[in-house]
PDB file of C-alpha atoms in Angstrom:
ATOM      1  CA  UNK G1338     318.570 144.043 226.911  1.00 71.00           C
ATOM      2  CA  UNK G1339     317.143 144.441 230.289  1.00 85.00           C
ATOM      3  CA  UNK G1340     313.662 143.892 231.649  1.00 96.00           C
ATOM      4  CA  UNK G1341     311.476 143.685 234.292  1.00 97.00           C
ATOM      5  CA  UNK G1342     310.328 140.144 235.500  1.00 97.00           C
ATOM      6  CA  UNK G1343     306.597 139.344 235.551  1.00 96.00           C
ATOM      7  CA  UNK G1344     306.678 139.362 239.341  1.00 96.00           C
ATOM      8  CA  UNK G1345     308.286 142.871 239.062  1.00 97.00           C
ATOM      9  CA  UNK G1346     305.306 143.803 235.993  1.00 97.00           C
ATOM     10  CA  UNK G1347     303.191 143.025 238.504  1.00 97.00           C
ATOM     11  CA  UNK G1348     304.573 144.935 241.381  1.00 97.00           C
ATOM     12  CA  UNK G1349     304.354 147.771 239.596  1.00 97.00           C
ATOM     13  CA  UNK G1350     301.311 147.579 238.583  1.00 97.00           C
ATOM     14  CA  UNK G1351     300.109 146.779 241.631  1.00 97.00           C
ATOM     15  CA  UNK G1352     301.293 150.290 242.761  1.00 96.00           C
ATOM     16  CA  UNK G1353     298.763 152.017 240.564  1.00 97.00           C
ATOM     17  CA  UNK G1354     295.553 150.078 242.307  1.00 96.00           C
ATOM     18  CA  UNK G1355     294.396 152.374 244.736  1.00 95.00           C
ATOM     19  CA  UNK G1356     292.732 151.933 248.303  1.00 96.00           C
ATOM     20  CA  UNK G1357     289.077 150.790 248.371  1.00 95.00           C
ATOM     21  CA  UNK G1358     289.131 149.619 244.440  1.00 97.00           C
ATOM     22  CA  UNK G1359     287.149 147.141 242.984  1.00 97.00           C
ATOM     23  CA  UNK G1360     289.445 145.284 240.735  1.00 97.00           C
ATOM     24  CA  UNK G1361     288.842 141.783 238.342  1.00 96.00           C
ATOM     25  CA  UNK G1362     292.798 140.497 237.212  1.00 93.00           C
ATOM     26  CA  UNK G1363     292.798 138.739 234.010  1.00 90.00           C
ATOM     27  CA  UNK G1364     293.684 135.291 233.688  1.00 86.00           C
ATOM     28  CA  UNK G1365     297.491 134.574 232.958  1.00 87.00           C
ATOM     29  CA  UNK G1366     299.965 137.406 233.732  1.00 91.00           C
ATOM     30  CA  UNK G1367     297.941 139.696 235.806  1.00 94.00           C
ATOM     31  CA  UNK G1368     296.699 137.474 238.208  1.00 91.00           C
ATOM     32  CA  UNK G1369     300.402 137.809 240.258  1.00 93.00           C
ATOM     33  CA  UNK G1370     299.262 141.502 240.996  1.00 94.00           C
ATOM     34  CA  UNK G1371     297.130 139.879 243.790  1.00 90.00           C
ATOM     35  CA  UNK G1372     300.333 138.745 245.411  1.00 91.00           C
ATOM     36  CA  UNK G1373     302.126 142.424 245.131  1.00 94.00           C
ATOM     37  CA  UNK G1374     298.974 144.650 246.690  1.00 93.00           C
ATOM     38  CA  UNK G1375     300.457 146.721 249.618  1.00 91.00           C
ATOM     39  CA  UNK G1376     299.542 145.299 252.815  1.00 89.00           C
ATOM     40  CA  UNK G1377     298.366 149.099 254.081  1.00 93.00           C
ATOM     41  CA  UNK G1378     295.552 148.764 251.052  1.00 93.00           C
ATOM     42  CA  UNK G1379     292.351 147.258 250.950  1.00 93.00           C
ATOM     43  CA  UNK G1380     291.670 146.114 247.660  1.00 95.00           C
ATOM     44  CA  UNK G1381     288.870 144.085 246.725  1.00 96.00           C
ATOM     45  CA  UNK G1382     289.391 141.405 244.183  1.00 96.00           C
ATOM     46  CA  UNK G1383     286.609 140.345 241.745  1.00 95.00           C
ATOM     47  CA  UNK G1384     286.493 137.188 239.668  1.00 93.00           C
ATOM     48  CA  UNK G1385     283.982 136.438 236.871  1.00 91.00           C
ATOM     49  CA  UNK G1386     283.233 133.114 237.686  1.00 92.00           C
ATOM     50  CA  UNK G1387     281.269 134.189 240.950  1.00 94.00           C
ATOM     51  CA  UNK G1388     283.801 135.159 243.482  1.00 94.00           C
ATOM     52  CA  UNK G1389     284.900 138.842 245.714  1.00 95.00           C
ATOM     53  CA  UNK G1390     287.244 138.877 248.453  1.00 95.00           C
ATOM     54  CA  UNK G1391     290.311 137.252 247.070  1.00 92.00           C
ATOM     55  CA  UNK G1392     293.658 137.349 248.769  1.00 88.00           C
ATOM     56  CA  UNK G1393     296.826 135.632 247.719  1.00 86.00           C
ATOM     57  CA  UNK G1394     297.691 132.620 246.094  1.00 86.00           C
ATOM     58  CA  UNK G1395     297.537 130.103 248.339  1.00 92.00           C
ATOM     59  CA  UNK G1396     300.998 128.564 249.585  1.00 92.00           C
ATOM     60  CA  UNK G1397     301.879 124.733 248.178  1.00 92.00           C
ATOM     61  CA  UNK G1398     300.224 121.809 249.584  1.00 93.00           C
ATOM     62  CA  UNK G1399     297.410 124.545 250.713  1.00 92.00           C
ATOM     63  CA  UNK G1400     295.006 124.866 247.393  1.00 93.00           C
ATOM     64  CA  UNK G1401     291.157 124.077 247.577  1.00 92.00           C
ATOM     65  CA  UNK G1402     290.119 123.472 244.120  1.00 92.00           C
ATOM     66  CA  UNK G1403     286.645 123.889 245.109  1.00 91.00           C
ATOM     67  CA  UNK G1404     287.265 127.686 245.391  1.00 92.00           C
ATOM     68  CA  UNK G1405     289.417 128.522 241.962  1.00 91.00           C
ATOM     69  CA  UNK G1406     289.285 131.823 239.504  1.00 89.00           C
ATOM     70  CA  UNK G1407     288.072 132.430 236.474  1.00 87.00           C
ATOM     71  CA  UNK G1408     291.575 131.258 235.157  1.00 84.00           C
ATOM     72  CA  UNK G1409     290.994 127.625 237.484  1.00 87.00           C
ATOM     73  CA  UNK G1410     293.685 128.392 239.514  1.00 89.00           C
ATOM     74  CA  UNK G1411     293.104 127.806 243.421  1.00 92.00           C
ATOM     75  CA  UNK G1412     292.689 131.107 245.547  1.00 92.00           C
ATOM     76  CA  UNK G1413     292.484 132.143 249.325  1.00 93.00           C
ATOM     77  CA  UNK G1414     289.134 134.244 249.956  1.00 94.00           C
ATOM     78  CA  UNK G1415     289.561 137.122 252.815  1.00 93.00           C
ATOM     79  CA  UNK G1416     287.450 137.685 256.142  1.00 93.00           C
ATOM     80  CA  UNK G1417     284.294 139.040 254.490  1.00 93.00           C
ATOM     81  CA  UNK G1418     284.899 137.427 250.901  1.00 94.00           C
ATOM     82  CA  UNK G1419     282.215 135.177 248.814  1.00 94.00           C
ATOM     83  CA  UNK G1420     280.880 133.642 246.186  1.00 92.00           C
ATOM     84  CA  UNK G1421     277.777 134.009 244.117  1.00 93.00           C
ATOM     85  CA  UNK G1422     276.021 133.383 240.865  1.00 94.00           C
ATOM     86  CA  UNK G1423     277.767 133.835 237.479  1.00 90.00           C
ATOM     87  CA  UNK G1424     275.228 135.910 236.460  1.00 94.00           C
ATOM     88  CA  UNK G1425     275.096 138.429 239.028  1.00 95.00           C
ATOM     89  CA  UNK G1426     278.849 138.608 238.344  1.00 95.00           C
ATOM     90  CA  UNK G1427     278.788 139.511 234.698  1.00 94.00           C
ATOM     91  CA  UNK G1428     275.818 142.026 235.791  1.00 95.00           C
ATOM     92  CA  UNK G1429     278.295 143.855 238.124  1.00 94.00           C
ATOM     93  CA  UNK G1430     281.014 143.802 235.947  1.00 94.00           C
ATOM     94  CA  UNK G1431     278.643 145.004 232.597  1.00 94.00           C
ATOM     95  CA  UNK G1432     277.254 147.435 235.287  1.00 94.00           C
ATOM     96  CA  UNK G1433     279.995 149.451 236.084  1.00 94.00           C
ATOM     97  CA  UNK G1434     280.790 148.387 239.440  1.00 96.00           C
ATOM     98  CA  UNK G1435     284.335 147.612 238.975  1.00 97.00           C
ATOM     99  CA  UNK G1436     286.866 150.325 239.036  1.00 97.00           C
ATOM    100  CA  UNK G1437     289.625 148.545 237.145  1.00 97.00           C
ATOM    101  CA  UNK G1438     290.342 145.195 235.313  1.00 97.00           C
ATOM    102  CA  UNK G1439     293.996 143.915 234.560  1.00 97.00           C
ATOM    103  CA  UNK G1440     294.162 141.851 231.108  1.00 96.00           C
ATOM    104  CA  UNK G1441     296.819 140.537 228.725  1.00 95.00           C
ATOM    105  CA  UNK G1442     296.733 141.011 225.041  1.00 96.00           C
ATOM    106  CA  UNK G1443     297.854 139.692 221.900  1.00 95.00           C
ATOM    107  CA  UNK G1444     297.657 143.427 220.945  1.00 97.00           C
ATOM    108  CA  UNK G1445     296.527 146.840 221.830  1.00 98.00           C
ATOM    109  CA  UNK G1446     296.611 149.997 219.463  1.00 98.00           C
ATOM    110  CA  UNK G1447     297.505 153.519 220.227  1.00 98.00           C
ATOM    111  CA  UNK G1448     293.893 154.402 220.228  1.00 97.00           C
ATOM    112  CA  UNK G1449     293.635 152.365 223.094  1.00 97.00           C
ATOM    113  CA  UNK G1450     291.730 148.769 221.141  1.00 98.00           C
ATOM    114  CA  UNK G1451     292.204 146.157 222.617  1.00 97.00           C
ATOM    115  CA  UNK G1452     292.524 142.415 221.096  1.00 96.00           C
ATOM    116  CA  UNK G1453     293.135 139.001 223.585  1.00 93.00           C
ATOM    117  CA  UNK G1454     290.999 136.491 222.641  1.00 90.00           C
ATOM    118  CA  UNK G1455     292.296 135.047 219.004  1.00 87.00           C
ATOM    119  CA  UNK G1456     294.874 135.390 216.965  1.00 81.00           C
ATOM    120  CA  UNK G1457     293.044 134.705 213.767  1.00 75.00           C
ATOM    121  CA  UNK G1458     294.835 131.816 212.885  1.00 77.00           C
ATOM    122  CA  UNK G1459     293.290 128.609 211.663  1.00 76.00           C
ATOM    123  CA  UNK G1460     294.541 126.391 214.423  1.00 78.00           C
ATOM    124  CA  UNK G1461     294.395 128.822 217.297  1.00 76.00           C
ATOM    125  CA  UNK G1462     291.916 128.042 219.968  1.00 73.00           C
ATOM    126  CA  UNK G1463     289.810 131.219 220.865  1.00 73.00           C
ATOM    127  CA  UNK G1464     289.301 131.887 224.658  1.00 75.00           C
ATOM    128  CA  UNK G1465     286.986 135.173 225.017  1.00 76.00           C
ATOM    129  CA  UNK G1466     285.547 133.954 228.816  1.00 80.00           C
ATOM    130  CA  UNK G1467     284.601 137.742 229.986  1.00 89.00           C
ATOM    131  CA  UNK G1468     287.402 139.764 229.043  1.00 92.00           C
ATOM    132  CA  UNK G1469     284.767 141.929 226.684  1.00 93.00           C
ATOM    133  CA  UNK G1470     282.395 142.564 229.224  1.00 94.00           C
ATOM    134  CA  UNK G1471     285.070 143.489 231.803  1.00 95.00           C
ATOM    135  CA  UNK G1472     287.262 145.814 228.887  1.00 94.00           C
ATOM    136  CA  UNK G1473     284.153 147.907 228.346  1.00 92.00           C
ATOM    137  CA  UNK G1474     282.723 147.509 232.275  1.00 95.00           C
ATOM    138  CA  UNK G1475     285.846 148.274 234.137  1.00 96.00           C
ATOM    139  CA  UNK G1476     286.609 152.000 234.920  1.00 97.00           C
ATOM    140  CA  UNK G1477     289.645 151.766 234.136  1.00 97.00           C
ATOM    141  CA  UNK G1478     290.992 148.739 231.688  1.00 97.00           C
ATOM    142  CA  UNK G1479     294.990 148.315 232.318  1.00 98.00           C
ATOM    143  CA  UNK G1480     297.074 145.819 229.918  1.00 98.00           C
ATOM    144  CA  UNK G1481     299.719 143.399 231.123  1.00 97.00           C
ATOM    145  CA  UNK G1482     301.871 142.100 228.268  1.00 97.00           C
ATOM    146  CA  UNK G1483     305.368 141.287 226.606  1.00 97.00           C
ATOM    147  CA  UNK G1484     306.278 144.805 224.659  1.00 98.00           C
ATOM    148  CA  UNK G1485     307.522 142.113 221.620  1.00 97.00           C
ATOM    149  CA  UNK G1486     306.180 139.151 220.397  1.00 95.00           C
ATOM    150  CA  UNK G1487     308.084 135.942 220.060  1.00 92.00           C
ATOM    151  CA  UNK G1488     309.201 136.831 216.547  1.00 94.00           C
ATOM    152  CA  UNK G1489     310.312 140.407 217.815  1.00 96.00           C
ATOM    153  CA  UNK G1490     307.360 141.908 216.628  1.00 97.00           C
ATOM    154  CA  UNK G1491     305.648 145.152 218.820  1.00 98.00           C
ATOM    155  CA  UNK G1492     302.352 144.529 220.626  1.00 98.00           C
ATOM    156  CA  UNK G1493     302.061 148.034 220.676  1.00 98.00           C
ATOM    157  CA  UNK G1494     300.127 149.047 216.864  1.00 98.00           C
ATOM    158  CA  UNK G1495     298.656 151.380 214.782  1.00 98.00           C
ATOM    159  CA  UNK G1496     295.641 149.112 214.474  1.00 98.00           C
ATOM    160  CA  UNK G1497     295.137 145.706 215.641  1.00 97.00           C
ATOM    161  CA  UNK G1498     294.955 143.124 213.208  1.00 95.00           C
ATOM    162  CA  UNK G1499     293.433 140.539 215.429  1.00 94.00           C
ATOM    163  CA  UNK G1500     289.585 140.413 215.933  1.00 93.00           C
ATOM    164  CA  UNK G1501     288.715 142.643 219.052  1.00 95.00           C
ATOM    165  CA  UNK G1502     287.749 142.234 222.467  1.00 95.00           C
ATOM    166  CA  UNK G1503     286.858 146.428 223.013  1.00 96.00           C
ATOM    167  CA  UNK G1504     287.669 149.489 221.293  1.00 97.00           C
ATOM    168  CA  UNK G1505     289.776 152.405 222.710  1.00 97.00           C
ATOM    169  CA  UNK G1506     289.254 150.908 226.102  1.00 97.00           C
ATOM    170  CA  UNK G1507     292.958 150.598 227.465  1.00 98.00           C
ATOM    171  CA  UNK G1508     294.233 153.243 229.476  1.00 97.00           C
ATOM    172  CA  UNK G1509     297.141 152.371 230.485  1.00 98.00           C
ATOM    173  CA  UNK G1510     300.195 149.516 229.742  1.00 98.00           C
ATOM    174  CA  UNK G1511     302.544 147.532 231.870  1.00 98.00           C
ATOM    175  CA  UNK G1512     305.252 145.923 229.431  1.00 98.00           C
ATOM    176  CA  UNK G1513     308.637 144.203 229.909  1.00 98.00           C
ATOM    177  CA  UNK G1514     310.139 147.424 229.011  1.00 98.00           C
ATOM    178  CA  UNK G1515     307.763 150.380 230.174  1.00 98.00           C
ATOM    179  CA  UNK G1516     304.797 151.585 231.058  1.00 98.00           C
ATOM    180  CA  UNK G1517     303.002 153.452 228.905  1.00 98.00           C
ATOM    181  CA  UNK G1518     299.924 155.836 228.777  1.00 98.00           C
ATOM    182  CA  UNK G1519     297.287 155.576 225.952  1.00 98.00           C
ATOM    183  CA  UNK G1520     294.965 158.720 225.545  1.00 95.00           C
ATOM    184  CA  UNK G1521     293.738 161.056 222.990  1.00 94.00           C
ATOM    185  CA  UNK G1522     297.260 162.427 222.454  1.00 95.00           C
ATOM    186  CA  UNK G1523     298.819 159.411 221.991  1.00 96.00           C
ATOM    187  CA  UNK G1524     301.445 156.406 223.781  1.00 98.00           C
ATOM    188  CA  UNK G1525     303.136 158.340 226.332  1.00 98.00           C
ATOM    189  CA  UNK G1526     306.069 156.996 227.824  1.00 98.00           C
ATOM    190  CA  UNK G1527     306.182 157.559 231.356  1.00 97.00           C
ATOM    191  CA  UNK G1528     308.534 154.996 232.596  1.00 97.00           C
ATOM    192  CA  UNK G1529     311.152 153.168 231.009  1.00 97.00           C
ATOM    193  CA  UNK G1530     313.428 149.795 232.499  1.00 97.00           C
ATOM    194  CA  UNK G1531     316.758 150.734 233.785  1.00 95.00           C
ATOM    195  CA  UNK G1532     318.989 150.324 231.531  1.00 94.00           C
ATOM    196  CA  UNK G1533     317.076 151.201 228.564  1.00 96.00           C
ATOM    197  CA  UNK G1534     316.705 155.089 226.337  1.00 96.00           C
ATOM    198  CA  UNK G1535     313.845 156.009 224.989  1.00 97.00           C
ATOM    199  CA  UNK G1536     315.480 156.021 221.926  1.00 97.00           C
ATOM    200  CA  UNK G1537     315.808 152.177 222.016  1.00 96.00           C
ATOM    201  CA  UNK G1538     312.385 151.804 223.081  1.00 97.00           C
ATOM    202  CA  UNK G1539     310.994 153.853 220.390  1.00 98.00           C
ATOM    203  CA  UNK G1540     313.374 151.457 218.188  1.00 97.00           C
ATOM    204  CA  UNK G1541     311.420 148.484 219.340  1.00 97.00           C
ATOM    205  CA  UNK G1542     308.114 150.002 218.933  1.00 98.00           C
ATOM    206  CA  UNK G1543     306.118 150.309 215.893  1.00 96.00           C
ATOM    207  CA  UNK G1544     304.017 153.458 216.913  1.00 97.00           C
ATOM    208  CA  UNK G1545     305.413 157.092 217.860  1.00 97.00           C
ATOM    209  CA  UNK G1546     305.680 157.586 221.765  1.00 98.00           C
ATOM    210  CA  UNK G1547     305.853 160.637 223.414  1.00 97.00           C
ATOM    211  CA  UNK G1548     308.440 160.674 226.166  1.00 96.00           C
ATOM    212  CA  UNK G1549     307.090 161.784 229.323  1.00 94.00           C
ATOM    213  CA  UNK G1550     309.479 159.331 231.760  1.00 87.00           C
ATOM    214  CA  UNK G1551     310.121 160.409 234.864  1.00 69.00           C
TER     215      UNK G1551
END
């Protein structure tokens, strides 16, 4: 079965941030969208922890792990970037100042909730950091995930079944397989991975889509 690499999930996700955005990428996954941006874009990178500017990961034998993301991973700040205090941070992101956040999930429904900080399970460690405050802050709250889980299972629901971060707060999804459109009508389809039908997407899937591929 083909699919897309996380580098290329995150190059094409990186084609839907526009110029002059405001955007915080989640830890994990979406944090390789800051190495994908178009060069002929300014785009403004937020992270929780107290930091706006970012550019690329820095190259090997380069990191300053005095300056790190929310995630700990070292960063390069841009001419004009900085850092500041963790609470004005959560204030901007709470107060509607950023036009899109990037997350992962464990699962997101068709209504558009959201669930990526526990599993549920007994020996799971929960990890919440600001993801709440940036799924209901943000704009515009874009998912980053695997379409299946380990076990083959869809990520994609009819209800989560792990405690929530928001409710119908995802707009849009970047999977493996496709990318996907979550609104009032439903999971529209409107790209698929070469190779694959929407017929054999739908298979994999345990909601109805609506096929609106290009």
């Amino acid at each position: 079965m083909s699919k897309w690499t996380r580098e290329q999930m995150a190059q094409r996700v990186a084609q839907d941030i526009p110029d002059g955005a405001v955007v915080n990428l989640g830890i994990g996954l979406p944090t390789l969208v800051a190495n994908h941006l178009p060069s002929d874009r300014e785009v403004i990178l937020h992270s929780e922890n107290g930091v706006i500017g970012m550019g690329p990961a820095p190259v090997a034998g380069e990191e300053d792990y005095d300056l790190i993301n929310a995630g700990k991973q070292p960063v390069t700040l841009l001419d004009g970037g900085c850092y500041f205090h963790h609470a004005d941070s959560f204030a901007m992101m709470r107060g509607g100042h950023l036009d899109v956040c990037v997350l992962g999930a464990f699962q997101v429904s068709v209504s558009g909730d959201l669930a990526n900080w526990h599993t549920g399970a007994p020996d799971a460690i929960p990890a919440v950091g600001g993801a709440m405050d940036l799924a209901i802050g943000a704009k515009k709250t874009f998912v980053m995930m695997e379409h299946l889980t380990k076990s083959g299972e869809s990520k994609l629901v009819q209800a989560c079944t792990y405690p929530l971060t928001g409710v119908a707060c995802v707009s849009r999804i970047y999977t493996d397989l496709a990318v996907i459109d979550l609104d009032q009508e439903g999971a529209k389809v409107i790209e698929i991975v070469e190779g694959m039908t929407f017929d054999d997407l739908q298979k994999l899937t345990s909601v109805t889509l609506i096929n609106q591929a290009r």
